[in-house]
CSV table of C-alpha atoms and ligand atoms in Angstrom, one decimal:
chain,number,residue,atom,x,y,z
A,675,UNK,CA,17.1,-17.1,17.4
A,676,UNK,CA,13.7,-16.3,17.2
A,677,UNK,CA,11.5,-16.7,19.9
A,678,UNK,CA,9.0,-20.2,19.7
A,679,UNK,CA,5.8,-17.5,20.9
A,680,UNK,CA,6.2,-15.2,17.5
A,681,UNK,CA,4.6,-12.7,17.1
A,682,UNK,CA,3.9,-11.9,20.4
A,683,UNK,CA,2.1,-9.0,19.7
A,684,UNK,CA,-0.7,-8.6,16.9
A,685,UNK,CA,-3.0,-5.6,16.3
A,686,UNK,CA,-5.9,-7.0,17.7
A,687,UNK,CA,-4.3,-7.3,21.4
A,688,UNK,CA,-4.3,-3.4,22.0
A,689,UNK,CA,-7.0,-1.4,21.7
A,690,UNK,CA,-7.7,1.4,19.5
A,691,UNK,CA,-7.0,5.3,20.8
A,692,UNK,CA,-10.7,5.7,20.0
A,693,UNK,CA,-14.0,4.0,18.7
A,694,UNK,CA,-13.8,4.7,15.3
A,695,UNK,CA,-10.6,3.8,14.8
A,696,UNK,CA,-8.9,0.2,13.5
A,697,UNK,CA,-5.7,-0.8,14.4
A,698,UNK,CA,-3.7,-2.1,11.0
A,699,UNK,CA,-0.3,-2.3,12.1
A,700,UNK,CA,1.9,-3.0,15.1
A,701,UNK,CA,5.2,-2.1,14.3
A,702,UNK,CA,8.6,-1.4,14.9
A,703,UNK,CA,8.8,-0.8,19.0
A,704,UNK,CA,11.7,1.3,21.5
A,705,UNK,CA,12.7,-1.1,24.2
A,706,UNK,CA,13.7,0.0,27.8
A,707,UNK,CA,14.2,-1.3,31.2
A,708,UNK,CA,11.5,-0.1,34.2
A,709,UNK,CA,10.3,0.0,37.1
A,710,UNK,CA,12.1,-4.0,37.1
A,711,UNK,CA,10.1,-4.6,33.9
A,712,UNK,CA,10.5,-5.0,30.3
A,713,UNK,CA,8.8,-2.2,28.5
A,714,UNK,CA,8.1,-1.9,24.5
A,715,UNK,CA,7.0,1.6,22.8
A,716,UNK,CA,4.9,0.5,20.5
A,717,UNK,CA,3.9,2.2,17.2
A,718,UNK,CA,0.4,1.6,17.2
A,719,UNK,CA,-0.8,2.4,13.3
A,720,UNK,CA,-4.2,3.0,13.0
A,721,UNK,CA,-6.7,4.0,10.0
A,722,UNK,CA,-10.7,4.9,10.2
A,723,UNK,CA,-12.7,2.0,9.1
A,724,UNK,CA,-13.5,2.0,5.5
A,725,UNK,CA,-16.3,2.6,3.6
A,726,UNK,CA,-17.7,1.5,0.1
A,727,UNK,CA,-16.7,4.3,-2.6
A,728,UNK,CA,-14.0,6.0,-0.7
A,729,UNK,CA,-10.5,5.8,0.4
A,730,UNK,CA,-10.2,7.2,4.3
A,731,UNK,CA,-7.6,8.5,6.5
A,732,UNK,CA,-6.5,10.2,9.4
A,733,UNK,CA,-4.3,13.9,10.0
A,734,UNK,CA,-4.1,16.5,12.5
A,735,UNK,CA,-5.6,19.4,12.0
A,736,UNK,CA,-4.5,23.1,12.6
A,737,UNK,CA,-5.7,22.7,16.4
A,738,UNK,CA,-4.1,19.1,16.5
A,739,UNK,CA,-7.0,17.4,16.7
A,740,UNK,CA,-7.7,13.7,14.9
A,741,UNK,CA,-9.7,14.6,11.5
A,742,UNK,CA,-10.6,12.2,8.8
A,743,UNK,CA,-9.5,13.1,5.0
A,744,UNK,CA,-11.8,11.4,2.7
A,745,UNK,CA,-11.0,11.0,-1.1
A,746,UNK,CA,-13.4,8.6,-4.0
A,747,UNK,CA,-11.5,5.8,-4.4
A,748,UNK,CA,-12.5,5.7,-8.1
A,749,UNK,CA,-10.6,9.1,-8.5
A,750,UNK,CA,-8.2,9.2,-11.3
A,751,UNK,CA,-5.8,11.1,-9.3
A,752,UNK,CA,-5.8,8.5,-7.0
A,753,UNK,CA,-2.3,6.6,-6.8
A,754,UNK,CA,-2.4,3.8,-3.6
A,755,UNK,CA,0.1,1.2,-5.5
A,756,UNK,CA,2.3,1.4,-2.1
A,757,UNK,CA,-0.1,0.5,0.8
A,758,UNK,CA,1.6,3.1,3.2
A,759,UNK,CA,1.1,6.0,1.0
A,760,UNK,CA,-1.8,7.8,-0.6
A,761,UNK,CA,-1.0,9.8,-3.6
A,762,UNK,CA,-3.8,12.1,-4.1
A,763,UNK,CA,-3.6,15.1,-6.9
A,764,UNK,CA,0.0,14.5,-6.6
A,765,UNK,CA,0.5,15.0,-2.8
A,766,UNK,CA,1.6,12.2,-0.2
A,767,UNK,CA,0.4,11.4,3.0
A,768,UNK,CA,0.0,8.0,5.2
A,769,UNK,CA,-2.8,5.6,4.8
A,770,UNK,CA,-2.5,5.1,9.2
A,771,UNK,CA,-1.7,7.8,11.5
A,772,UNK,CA,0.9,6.4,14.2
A,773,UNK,CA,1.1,6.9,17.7
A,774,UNK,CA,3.2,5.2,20.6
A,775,UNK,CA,2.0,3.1,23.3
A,776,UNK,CA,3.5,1.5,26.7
A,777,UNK,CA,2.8,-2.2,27.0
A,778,UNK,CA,5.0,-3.6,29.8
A,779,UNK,CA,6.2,-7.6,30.6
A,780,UNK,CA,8.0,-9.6,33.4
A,781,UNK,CA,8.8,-12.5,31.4
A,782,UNK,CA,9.7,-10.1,27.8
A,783,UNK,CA,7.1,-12.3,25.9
A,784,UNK,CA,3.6,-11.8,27.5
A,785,UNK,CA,3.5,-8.2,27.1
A,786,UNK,CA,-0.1,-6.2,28.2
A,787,UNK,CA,-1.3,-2.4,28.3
A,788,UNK,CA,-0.3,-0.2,31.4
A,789,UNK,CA,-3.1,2.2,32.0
A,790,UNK,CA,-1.3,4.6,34.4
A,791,UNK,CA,1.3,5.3,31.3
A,792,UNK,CA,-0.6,7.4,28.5
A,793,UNK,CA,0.2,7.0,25.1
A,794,UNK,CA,2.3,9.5,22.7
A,795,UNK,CA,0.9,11.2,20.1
A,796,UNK,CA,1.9,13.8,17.7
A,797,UNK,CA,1.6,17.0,19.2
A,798,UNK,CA,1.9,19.6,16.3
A,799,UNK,CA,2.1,20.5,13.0
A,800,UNK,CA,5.6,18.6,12.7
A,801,UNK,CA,3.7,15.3,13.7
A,802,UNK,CA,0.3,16.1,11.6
A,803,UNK,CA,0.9,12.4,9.8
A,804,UNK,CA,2.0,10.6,13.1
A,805,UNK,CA,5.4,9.7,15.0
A,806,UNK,CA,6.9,6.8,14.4
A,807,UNK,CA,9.5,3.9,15.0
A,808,UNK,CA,10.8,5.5,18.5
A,809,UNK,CA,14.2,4.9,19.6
A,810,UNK,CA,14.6,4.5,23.4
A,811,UNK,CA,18.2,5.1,24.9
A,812,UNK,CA,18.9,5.3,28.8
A,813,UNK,CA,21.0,8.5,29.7
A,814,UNK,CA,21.6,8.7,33.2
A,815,UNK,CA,18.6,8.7,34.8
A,816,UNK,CA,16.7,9.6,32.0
A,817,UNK,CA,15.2,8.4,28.8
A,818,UNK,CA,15.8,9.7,25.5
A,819,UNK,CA,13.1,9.4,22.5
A,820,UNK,CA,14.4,10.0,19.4
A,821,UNK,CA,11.6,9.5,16.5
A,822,UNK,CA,10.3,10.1,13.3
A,823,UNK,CA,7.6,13.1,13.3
A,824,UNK,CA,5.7,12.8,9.7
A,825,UNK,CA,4.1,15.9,7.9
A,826,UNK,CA,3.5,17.6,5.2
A,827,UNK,CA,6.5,19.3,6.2
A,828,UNK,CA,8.1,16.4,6.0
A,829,UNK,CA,10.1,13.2,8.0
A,830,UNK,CA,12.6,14.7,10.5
A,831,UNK,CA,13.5,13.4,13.6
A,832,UNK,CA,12.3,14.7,17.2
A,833,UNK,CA,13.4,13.9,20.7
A,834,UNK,CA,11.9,13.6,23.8
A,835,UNK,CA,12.9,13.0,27.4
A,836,UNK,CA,11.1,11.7,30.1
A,837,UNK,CA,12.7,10.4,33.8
A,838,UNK,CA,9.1,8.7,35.1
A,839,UNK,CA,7.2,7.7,31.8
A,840,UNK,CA,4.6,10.5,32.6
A,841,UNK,CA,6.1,13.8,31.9
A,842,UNK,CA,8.0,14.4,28.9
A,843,UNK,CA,10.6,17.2,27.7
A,844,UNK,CA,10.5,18.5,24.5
A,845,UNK,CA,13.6,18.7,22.5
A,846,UNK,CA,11.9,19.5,19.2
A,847,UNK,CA,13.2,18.5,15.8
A,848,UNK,CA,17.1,17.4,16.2
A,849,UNK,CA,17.2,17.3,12.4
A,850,UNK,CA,15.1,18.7,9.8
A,851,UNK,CA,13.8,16.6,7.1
A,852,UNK,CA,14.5,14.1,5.4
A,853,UNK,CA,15.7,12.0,8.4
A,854,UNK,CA,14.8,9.0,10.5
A,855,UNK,CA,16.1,6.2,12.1
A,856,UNK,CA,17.8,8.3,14.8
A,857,UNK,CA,20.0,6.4,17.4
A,858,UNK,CA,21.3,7.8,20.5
A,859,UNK,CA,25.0,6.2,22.3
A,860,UNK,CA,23.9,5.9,25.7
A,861,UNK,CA,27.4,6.9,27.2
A,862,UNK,CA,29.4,10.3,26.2
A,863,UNK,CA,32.5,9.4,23.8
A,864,UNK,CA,35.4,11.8,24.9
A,865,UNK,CA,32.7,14.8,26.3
A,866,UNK,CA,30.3,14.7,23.9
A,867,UNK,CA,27.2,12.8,23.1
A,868,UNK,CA,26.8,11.1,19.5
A,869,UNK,CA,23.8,9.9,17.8
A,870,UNK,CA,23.4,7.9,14.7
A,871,UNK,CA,21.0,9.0,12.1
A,872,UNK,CA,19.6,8.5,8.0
A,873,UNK,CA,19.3,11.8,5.9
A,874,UNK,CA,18.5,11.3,2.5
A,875,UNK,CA,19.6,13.0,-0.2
A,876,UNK,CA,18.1,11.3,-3.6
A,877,UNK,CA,19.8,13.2,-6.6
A,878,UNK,CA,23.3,12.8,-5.9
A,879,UNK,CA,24.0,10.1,-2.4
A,880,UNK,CA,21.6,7.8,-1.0
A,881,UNK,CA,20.0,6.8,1.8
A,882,UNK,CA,22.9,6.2,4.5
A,883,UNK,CA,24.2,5.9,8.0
A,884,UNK,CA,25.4,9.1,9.6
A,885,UNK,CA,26.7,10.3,12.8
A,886,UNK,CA,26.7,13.7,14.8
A,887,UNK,CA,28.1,14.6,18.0
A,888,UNK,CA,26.8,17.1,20.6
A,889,UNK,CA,27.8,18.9,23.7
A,890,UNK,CA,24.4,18.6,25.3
A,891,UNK,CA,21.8,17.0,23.6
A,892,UNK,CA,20.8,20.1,21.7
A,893,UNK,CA,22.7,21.1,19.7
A,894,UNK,CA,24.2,18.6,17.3
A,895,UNK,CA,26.9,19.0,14.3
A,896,UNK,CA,30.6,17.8,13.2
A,897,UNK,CA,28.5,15.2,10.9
A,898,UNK,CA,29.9,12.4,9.1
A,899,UNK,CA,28.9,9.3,6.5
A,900,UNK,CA,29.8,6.2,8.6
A,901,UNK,CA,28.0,3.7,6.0
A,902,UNK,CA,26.6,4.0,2.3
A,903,UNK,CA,24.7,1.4,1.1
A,904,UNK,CA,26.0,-1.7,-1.1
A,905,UNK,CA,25.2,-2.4,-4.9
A,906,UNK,CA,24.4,-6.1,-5.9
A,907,UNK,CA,23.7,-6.4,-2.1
A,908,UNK,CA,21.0,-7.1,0.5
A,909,UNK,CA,21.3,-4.0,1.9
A,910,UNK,CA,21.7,-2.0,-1.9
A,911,UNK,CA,18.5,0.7,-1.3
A,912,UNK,CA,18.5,1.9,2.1
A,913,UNK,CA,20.4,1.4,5.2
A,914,UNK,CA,19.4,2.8,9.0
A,915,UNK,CA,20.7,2.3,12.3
A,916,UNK,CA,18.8,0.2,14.8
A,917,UNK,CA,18.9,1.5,18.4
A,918,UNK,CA,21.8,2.6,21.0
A,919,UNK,CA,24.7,0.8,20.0
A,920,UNK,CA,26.2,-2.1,22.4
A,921,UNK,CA,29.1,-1.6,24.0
A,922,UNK,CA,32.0,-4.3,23.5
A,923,UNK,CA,35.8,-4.8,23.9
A,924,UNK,CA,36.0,-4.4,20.6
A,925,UNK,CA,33.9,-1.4,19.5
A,926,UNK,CA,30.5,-0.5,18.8
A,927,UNK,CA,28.1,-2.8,17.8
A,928,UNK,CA,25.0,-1.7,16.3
A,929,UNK,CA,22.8,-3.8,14.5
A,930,UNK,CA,20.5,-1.8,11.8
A,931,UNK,CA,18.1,-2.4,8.8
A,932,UNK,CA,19.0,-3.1,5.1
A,933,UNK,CA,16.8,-2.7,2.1
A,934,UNK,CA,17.4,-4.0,-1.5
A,935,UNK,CA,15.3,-2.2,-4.6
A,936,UNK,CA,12.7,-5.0,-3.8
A,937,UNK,CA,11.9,-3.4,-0.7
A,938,UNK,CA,13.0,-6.4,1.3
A,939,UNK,CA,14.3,-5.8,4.4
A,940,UNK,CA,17.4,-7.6,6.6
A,941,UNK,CA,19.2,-7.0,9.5
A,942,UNK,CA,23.0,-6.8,9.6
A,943,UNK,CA,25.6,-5.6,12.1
A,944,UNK,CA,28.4,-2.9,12.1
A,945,UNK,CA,31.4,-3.0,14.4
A,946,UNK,CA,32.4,0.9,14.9
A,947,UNK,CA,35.5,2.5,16.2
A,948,UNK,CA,35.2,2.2,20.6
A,949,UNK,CA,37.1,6.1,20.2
A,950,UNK,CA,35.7,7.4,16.6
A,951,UNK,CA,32.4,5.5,16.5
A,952,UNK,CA,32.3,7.0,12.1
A,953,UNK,CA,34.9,5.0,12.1
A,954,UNK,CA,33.3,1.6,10.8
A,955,UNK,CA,35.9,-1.6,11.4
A,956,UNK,CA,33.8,-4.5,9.9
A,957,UNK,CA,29.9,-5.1,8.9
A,958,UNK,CA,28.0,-8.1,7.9
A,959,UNK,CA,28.5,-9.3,4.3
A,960,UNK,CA,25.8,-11.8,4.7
A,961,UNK,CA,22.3,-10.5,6.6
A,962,UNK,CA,22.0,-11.5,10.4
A,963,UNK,CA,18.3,-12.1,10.2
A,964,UNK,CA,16.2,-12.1,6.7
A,965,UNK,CA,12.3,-12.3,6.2
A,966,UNK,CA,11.6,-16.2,6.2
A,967,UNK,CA,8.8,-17.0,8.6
A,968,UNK,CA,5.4,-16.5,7.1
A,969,UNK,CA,4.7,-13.5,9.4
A,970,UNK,CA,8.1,-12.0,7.9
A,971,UNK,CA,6.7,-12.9,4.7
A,972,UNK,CA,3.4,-11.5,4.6
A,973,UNK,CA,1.3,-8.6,6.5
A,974,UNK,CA,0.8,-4.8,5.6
A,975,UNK,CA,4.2,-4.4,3.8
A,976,UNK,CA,5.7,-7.9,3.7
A,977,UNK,CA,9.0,-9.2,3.2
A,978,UNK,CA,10.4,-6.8,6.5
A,979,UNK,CA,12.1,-7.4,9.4
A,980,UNK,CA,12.9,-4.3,10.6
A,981,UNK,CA,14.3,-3.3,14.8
A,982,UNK,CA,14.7,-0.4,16.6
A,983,UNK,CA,14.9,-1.8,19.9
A,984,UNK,CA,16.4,-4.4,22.2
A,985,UNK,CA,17.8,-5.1,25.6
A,986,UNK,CA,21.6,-6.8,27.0
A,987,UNK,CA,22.0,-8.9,29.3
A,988,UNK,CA,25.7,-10.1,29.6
A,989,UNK,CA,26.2,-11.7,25.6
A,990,UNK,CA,22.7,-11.9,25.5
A,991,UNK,CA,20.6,-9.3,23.0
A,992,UNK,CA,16.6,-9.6,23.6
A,993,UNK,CA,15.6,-7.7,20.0
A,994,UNK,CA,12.4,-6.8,19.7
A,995,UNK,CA,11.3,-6.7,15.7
A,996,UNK,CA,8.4,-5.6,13.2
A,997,UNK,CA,7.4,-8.2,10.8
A,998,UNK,CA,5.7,-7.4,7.8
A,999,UNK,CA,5.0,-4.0,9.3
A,1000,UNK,CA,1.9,-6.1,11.0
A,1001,UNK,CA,3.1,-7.6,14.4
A,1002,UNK,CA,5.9,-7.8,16.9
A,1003,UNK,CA,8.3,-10.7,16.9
A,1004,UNK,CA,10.9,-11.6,19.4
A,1005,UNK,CA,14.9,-12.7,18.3
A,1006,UNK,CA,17.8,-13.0,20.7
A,1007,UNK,CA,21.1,-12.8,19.7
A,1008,UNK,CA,24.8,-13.6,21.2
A,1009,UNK,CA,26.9,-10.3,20.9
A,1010,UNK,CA,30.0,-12.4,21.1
A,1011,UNK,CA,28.4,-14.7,18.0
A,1012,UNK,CA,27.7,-12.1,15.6
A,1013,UNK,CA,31.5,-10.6,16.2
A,1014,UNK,CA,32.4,-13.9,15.0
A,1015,UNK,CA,30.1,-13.2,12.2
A,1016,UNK,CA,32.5,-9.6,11.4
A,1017,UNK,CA,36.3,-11.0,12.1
B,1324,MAN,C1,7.8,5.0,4.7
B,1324,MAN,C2,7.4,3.8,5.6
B,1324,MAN,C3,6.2,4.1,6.3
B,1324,MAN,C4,6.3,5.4,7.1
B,1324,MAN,C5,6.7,6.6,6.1
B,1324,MAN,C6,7.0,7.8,6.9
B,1324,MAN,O1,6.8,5.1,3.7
B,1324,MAN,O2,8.5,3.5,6.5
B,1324,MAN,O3,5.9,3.1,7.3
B,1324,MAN,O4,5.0,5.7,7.6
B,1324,MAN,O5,7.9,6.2,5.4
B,1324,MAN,O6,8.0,7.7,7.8
């Protein structure tokens, strides 16, 4: 059900990492439990403010610092007929440079900005373009990042771990591009650790759900297909886990993003194997949750719902979801309801 306060976040209730900068887009956030306290890692998207006769946007440079690119927008080899991507003499990059940021709630709707917790931003040549949609899962006492670090080098996944929110490890890229949408299991299976994940390979496959396993967080292999996508179907284009799967008597249950050729995109669930999580035992024929409200609708890429995040309490899923790549909504779910959903 989604929550009566949607969105309950909108660009314009963060602040931008600097002056000259304009927040376009909140999207897709990691979701953890602190300190007693709700916490969402935002990706904060941000772009420089425009200006009359050219297109603008930001990178990292060599020495990882925030430089503006600036192209005529009445160039010919201009090419900006998908708002997230500027084609310029044949070469892609992002309109918005992401980064994460910590907000933090008591209630998990009134969410506000915790000073004492800096923000995440790319940090090297891997992450020129920005990190994005950030994956939280608890391990122990620690928390695992798994996100998407955008270059020129391409979309590959990275990892970080952090114990206190203020120092972080890095794991560097997990797996080389093209991958996102990187989900860890937050207990070990047998002795080994396993972790969703979306390669794609365009000519021959597509883009689908795989899993790896690993003896300690490192080093990661044994990988398998666990999901293609469907023809006819809502989820025909593009499929991608959503974040640590849930636990259950019976099996896995992770809840992920499905896109058609339109670009819409739903949310389903999968039901894996409890002892061979590639194993999948049923998933959703009909979509879980599909862009109706007019803030699904209608923002900076409309027509998404899209999660990477939520908390459990008991049956109860708090999901935290990007709309319309523009603001953060709020749905909770029964776990034992959408099982029902896959017998
Ligand atoms: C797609 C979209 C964008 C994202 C890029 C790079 O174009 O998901 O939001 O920035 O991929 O990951």
């Amino acid at each position: 059900m989604r929550h009566a306060h949607n969105p309950i976040l909108s660009p314009e209730d963060i602040r931008p990492s600097q002056e000259t900068m304009r927040i376009e887009c909140l999207l897709n956030p990691g979701v953890f439990r602190f300190d007693g306290k709700i916490w969402l890692l935002l990706r904060v998207a941000e772009r420089p403010e425009q200006t009359d006769g050219e297109i603008s946007f930001p990178l990292l440079d060599d020495a990882n610092r925030v430089t503006v690119m600036r192209v005529p927008s009445s160039s010919p080899e201009l090419d900006l007929s998908d708002p997230r991507v500027i084609n310029y003499k044949g070469e892609d990059f992002l309109t918005t440079m992401s980064h994460l940021r910590l907000v933090s709630s008591t209630d998990g709707v009134r969410f506000s900005e915790e000073p004492a917790y800096p923000p995440l931003f790319g940090s090297d040549c891997y992450e020129a373009y920005g990190i994005e949609d950030c994956r939280v899962a608890q391990i122990g006492e620690d928390y695992f990042l798994t996100y998407t670090a955008v270059s020129a080098n391409g979309v590959a996944v990275r990892m970080r771990s952090t114990s206190d929110w203020r120092h972080f490890t890095d794991y560097g890229l997990v797996l080389p591009p093209h991958n996102k949408d990187c989900a860890l299991f937050e207990q070990k299976i047998g002795n080994l650790y396993y972790m969703l994940h979306r390669p794609s390979s365009p000519e021959i496959g597509g883009n689908y759900i795989w899993i790896a396993q690993s003896p300690d967080l490192y080093h990661w292999g044994n990988h398998k297909c666990v999901a293609r996508t469907r023809k006819g179907m809502w989820d025909s284009a593009r499929i991608g886990a959503g974040c640590s799967p849930i636990p259950t008597d019976e099996g896995w249950l992770m809840i992920y993003h499905g896109a058609d050729a339109a670009n819409r995109y739903c949310l389903g669930a999968m039901l894996l194997d409890a002892g061979d999580p590639s194993k999948v035992i049923a998933r959703s024929e009909e979509p879980l949750m599909e862009p109706s409200e007019p803030y699904e609708l209608e923002g900076f890429f409309g027509n998404v719902v899209f999660t990477n995040g939520h908390v459990v309490d008991g049956d109860r899923i708090q999901m935290y979801y990007g709309a319309s790549d523009k603001v953060i909504c709020r749905a909770d779910f029964s776990v034992s309801a959408i099982l029902e959903t896959l017998r």
